[in-house]
CSV table of C-alpha atoms in Angstrom, one decimal:
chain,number,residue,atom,x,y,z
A,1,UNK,CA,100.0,60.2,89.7
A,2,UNK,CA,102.4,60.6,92.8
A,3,UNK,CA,102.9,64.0,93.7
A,4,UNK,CA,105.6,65.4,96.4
A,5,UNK,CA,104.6,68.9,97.4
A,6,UNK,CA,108.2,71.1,97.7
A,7,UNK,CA,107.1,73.3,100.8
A,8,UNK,CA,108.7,76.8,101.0
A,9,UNK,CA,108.2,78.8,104.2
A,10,UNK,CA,109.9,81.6,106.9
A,11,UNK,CA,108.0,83.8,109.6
A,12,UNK,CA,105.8,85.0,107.0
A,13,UNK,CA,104.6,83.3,104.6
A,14,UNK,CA,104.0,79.5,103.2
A,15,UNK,CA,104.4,78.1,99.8
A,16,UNK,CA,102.8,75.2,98.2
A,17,UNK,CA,104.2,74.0,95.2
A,18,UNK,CA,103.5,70.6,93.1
A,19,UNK,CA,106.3,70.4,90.4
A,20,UNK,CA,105.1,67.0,89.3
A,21,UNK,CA,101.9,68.6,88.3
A,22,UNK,CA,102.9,71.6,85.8
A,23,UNK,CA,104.8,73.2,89.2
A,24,UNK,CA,101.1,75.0,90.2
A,25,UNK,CA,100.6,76.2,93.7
A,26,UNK,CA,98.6,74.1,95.7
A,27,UNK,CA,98.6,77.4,98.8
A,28,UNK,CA,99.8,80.5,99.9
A,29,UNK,CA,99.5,81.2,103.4
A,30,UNK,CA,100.1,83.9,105.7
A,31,UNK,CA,101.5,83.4,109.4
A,32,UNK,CA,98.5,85.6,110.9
A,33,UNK,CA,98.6,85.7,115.0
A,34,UNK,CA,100.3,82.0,115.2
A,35,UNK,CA,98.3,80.5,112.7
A,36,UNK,CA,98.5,80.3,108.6
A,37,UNK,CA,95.3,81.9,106.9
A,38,UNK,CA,95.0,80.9,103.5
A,39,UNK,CA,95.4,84.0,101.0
A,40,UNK,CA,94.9,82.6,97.5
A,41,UNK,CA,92.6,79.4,97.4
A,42,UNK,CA,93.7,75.8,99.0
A,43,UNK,CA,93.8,73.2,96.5
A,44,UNK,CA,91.6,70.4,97.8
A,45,UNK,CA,92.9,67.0,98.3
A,46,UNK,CA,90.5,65.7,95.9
A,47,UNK,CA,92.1,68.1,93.4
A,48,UNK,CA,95.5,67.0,94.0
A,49,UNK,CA,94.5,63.3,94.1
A,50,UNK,CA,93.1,64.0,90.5
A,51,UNK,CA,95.6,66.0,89.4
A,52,UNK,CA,93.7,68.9,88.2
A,53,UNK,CA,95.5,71.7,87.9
A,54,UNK,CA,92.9,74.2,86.8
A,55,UNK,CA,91.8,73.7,90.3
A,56,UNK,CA,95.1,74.8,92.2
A,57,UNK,CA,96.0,78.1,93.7
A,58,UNK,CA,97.5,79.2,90.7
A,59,UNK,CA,99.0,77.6,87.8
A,60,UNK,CA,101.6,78.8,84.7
A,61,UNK,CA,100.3,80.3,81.2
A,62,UNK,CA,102.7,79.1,78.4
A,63,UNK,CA,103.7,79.1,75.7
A,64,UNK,CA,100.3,81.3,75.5
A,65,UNK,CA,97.2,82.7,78.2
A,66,UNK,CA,93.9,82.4,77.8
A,67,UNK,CA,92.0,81.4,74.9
A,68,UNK,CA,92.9,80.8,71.2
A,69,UNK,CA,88.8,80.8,69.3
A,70,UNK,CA,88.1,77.9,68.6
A,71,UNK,CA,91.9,76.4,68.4
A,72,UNK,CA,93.1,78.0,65.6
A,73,UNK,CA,95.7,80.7,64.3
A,74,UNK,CA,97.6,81.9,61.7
A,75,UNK,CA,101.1,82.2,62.2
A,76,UNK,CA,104.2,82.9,59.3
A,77,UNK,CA,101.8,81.9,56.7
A,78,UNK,CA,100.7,78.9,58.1
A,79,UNK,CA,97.7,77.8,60.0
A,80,UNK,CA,97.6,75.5,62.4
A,81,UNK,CA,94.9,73.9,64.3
A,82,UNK,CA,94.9,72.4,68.4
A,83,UNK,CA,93.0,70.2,70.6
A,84,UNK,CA,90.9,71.2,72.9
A,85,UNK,CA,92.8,70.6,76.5
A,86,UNK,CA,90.4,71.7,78.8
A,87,UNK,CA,87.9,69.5,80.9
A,88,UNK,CA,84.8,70.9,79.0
A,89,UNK,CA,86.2,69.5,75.7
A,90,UNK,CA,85.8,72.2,73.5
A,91,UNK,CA,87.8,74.8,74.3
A,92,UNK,CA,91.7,75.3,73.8
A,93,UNK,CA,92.9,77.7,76.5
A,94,UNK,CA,95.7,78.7,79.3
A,95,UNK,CA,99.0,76.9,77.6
A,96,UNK,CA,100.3,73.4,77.7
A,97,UNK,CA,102.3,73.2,80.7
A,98,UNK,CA,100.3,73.3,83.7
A,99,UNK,CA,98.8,69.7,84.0
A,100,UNK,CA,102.6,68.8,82.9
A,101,UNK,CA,105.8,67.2,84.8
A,102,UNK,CA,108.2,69.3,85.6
A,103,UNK,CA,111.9,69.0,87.1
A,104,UNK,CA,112.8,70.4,90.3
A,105,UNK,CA,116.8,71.9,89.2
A,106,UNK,CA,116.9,73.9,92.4
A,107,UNK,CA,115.4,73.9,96.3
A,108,UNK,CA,115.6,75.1,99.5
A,109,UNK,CA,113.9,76.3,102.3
A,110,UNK,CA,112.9,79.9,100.7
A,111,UNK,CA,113.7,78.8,96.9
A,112,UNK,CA,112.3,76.1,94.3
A,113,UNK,CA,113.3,76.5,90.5
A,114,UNK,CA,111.6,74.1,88.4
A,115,UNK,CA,112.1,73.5,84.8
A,116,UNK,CA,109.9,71.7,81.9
A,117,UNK,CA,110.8,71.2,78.1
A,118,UNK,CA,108.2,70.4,75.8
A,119,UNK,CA,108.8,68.5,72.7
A,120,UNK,CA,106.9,67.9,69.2
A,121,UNK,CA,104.4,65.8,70.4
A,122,UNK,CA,102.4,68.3,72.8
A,123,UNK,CA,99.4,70.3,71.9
A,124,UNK,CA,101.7,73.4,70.1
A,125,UNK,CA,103.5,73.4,67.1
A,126,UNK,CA,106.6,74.5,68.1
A,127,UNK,CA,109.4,73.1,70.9
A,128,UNK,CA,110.4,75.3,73.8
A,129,UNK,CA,111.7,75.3,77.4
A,130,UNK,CA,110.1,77.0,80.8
A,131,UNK,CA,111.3,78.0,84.2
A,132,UNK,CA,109.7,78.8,87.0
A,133,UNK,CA,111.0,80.2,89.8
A,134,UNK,CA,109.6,80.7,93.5
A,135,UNK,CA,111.6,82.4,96.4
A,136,UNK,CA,110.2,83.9,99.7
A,137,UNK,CA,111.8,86.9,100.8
A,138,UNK,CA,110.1,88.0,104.4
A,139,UNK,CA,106.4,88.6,103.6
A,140,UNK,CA,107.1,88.4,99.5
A,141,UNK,CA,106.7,85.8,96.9
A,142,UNK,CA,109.0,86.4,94.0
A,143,UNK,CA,107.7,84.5,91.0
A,144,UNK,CA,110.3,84.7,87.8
A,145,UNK,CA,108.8,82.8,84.7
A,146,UNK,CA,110.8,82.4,81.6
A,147,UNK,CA,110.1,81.2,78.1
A,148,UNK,CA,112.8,80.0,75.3
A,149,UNK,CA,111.7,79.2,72.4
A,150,UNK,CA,114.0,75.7,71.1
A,151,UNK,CA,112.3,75.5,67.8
A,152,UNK,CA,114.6,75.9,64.6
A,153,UNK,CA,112.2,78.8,63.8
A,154,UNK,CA,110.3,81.7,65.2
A,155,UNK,CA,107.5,81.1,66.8
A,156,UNK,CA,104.7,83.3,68.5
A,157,UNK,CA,104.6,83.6,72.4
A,158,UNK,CA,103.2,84.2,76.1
A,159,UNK,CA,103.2,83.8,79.7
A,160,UNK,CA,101.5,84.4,83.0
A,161,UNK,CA,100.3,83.2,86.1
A,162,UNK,CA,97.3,82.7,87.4
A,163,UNK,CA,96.4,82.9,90.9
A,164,UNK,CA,93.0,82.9,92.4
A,165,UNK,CA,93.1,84.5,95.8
A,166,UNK,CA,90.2,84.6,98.3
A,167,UNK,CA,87.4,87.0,98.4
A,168,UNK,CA,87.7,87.5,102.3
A,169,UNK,CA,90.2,86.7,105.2
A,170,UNK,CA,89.2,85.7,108.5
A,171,UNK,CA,86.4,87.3,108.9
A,172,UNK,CA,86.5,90.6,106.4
A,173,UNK,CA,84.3,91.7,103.6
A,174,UNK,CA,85.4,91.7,99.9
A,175,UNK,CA,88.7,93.5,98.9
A,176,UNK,CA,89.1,96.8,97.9
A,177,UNK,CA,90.7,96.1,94.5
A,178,UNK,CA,92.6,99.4,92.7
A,179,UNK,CA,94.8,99.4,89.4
A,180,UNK,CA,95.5,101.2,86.6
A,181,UNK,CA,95.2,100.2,83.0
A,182,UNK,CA,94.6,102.2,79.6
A,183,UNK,CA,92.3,100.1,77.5
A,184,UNK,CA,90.1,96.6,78.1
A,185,UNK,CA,89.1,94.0,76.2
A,186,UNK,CA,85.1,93.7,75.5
A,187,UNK,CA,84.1,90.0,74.7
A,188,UNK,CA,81.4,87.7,73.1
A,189,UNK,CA,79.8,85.2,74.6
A,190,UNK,CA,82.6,82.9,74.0
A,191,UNK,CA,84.7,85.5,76.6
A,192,UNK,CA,87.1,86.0,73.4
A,193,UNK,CA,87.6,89.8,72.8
A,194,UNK,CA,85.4,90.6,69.2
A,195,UNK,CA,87.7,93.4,68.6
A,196,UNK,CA,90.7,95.6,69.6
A,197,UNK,CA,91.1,97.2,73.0
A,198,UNK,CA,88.4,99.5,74.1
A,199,UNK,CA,88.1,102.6,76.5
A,200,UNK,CA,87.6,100.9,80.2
A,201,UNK,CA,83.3,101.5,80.7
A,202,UNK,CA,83.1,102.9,84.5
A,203,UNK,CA,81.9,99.5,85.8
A,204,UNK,CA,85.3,98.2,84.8
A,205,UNK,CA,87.4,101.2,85.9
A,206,UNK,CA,89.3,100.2,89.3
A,207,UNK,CA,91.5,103.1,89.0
A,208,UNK,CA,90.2,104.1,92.6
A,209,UNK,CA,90.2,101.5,95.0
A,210,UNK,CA,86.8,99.7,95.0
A,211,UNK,CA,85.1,95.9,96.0
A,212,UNK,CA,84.3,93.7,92.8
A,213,UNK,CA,80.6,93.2,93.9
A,214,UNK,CA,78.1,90.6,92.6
A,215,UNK,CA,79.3,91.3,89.4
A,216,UNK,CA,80.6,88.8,86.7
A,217,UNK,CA,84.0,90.0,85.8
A,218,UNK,CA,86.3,88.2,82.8
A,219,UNK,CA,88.1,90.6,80.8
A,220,UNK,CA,92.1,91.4,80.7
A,221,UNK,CA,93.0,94.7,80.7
A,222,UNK,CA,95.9,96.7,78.5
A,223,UNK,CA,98.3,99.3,79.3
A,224,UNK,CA,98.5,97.9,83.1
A,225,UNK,CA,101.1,99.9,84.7
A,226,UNK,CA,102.2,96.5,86.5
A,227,UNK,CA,101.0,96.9,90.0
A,228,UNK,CA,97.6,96.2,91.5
A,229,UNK,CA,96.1,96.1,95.6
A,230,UNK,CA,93.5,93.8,97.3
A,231,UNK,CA,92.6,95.8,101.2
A,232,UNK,CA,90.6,93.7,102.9
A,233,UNK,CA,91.1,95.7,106.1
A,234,UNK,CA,93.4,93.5,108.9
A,235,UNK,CA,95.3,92.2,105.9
A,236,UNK,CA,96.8,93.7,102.2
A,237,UNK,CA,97.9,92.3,99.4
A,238,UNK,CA,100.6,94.5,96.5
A,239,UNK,CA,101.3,92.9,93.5
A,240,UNK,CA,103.7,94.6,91.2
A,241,UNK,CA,104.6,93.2,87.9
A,242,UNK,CA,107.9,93.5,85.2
A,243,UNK,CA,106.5,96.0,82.3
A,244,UNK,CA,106.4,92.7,80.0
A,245,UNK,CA,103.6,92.1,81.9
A,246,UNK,CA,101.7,94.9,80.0
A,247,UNK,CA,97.9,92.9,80.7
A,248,UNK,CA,96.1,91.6,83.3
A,249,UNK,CA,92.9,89.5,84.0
A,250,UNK,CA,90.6,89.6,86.5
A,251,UNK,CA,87.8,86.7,86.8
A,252,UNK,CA,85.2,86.7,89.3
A,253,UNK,CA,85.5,82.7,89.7
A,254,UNK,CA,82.3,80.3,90.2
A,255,UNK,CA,83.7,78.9,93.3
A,256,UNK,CA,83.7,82.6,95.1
A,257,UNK,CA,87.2,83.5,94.3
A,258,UNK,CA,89.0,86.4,92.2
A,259,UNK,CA,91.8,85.4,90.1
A,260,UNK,CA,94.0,88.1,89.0
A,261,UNK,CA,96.7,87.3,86.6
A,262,UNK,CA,99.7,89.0,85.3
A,263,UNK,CA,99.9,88.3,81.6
A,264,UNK,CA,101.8,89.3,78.6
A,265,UNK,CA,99.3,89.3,76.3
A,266,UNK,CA,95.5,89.5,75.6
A,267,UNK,CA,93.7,87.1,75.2
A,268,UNK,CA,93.2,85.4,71.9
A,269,UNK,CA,96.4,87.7,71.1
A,270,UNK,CA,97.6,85.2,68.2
A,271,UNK,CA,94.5,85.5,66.1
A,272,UNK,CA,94.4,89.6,66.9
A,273,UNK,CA,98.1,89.8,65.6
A,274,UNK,CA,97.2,88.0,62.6
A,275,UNK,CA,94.5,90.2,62.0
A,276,UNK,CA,96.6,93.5,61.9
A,277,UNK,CA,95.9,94.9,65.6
A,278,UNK,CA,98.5,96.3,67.4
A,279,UNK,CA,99.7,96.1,71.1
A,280,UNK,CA,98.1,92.6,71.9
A,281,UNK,CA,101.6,91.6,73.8
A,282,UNK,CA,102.0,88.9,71.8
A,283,UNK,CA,106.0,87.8,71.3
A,284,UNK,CA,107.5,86.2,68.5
A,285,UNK,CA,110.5,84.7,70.3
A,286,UNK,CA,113.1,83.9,67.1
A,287,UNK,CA,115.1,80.6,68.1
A,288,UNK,CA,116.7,80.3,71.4
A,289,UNK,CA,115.1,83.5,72.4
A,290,UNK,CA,113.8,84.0,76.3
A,291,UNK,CA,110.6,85.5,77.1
A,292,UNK,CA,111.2,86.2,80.8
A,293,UNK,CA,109.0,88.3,83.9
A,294,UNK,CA,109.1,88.9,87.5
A,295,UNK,CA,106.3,89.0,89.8
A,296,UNK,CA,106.5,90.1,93.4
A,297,UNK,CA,103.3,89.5,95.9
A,298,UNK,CA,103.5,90.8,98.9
A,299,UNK,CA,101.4,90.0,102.0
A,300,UNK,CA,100.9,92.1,105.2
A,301,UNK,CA,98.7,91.5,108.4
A,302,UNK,CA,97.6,94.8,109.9
């Protein structure tokens, strides 16, 4: 696979993207005292040389996010069952577009759009278009996804991002991490939510500013308000969110990192909608219908 990374910069900030490989973010830098200090994680050469997208800086969630159990859903009356598409084998997870080519239908030195339309053969059984957008605007990345659905019926639907940014800068300590959510999912072992939304249990609350800790975190949160801060002292992080963004996940990654991601739905939402609960953010886009969100992340050096 030949990749050609578009590379979008000013006095602030630097932007990585590979739109041959599902348009992911290879890095995110910020110009710190002359030189760039990685914010969310580099994508190793070895990554991009196998084209692994899980291992980016952050990669797009469509037409769904997160986990479907075991692959399957019910949808209009129908079931249908998918592939596993992750590198363990088994499980079914985080969309079909991110280890995808996309087209680049815009660039310059601040903005990339890219575009990808996905046809009958993928892993989903319905057809549907996605753009991506990326502009830097002084020391903010804009990200604006959108979802249409192409299929000659409706068809159930999600997006997100997911970025995994770095536990410490330069030489600070873990973040102080503060948002404010209503509800959380609990899971199995399977990290699938066994039930509806629960009241958020006070190891999970982050309403105050607070450091993750050695704890294992991978949950997505309901009723997020949309905006969310990482302090890590010299250098802070605000990301603020459209309100059809109405979830987020945090994972405390293997590899030392904490992914945050802005998502429209929780996670195994299909199968939760099926089953009667409400709120799950789950769309059903009717045909030609757009899904579509803003993100904004902006960096700042103290």
């Amino acid at each position: 696979m030949t990749l050609t990374p578009a590379v979008l910069h000013n006095n602030s900030l630097r932007l990585t993207v590979l739109p041959e490989l599902g348009s992911c973010i290879a890095g995110l830098e910020l110009k710190h005292q002359g030189f760039w200090l990685p914010v969310m994680r580099p994508m190793s050469v070895a990554a991009v040389a196998e084209g692994s997208s899980p291992d980016s800086s952050s990669y797009i969630l469509a037409p769904y996010s997160n986990r479907i159990r075991d692959g399957r859903f019910s949808f209009g009356g129908e079931n249908f069952q998918l592939k596993p598409n992750w590198p363990d084998g088994r499980m079914t997870i985080h969309g079909e577009v991110h280890a995808r080519a996309w087209q680049t239908v815009e660039r310059s030195a601040e903005v990339l759009t890219c575009r990808f339309a996905a046809d009958a053969g993928l892993n989903f059984p319905f057809t549907y278009a996605v753009e991506a957008g990326f502009r830097l605007d002084g020391p903010v990345l804009e990200l604006d996804l959108r979802l249409t659905n192409t299929s000659a019926g409706p068809m159930p639907a999600g997006l997100g991002h997911h970025p995994y940014f770095m536990r410490r800068l330069g030489s600070s300590g873990d973040p102080l991490v503060q948002f404010k959510a209503e509800m959380v999912y609990l899971t199995d072992e399977t990290r699938i939510p066994a039930g509806p939304a629960a009241a958020i249990p006070a190891d999970l609350d982050f309403g105050r500013p607070r450091a993750v800790g050695p704890t294992f975190i991978d949950n997505v949160f309901s009723g997020w308000d949309g905006r969310l801060s990482a302090d890590w002292g010299h250098f802070k992080m605000t990301l603020e969110a459209q309100p059809v963004f109405s979830h987020l996940v945090m994972f405390t990654a293997p590899d030392g990192t904490l992914a945050l991601e802005p998502v429209t739905h929780a996670t195994d939402g299909f199968n939760l909608m099926s089953q009667g609960h409400a709120d799950t953010g789950v769309r059903v886009l009717e045909p030609g219908e757009t899904l579509q969100g803003k993100v904004w992340i902006k960096l700042e050096g103290r």
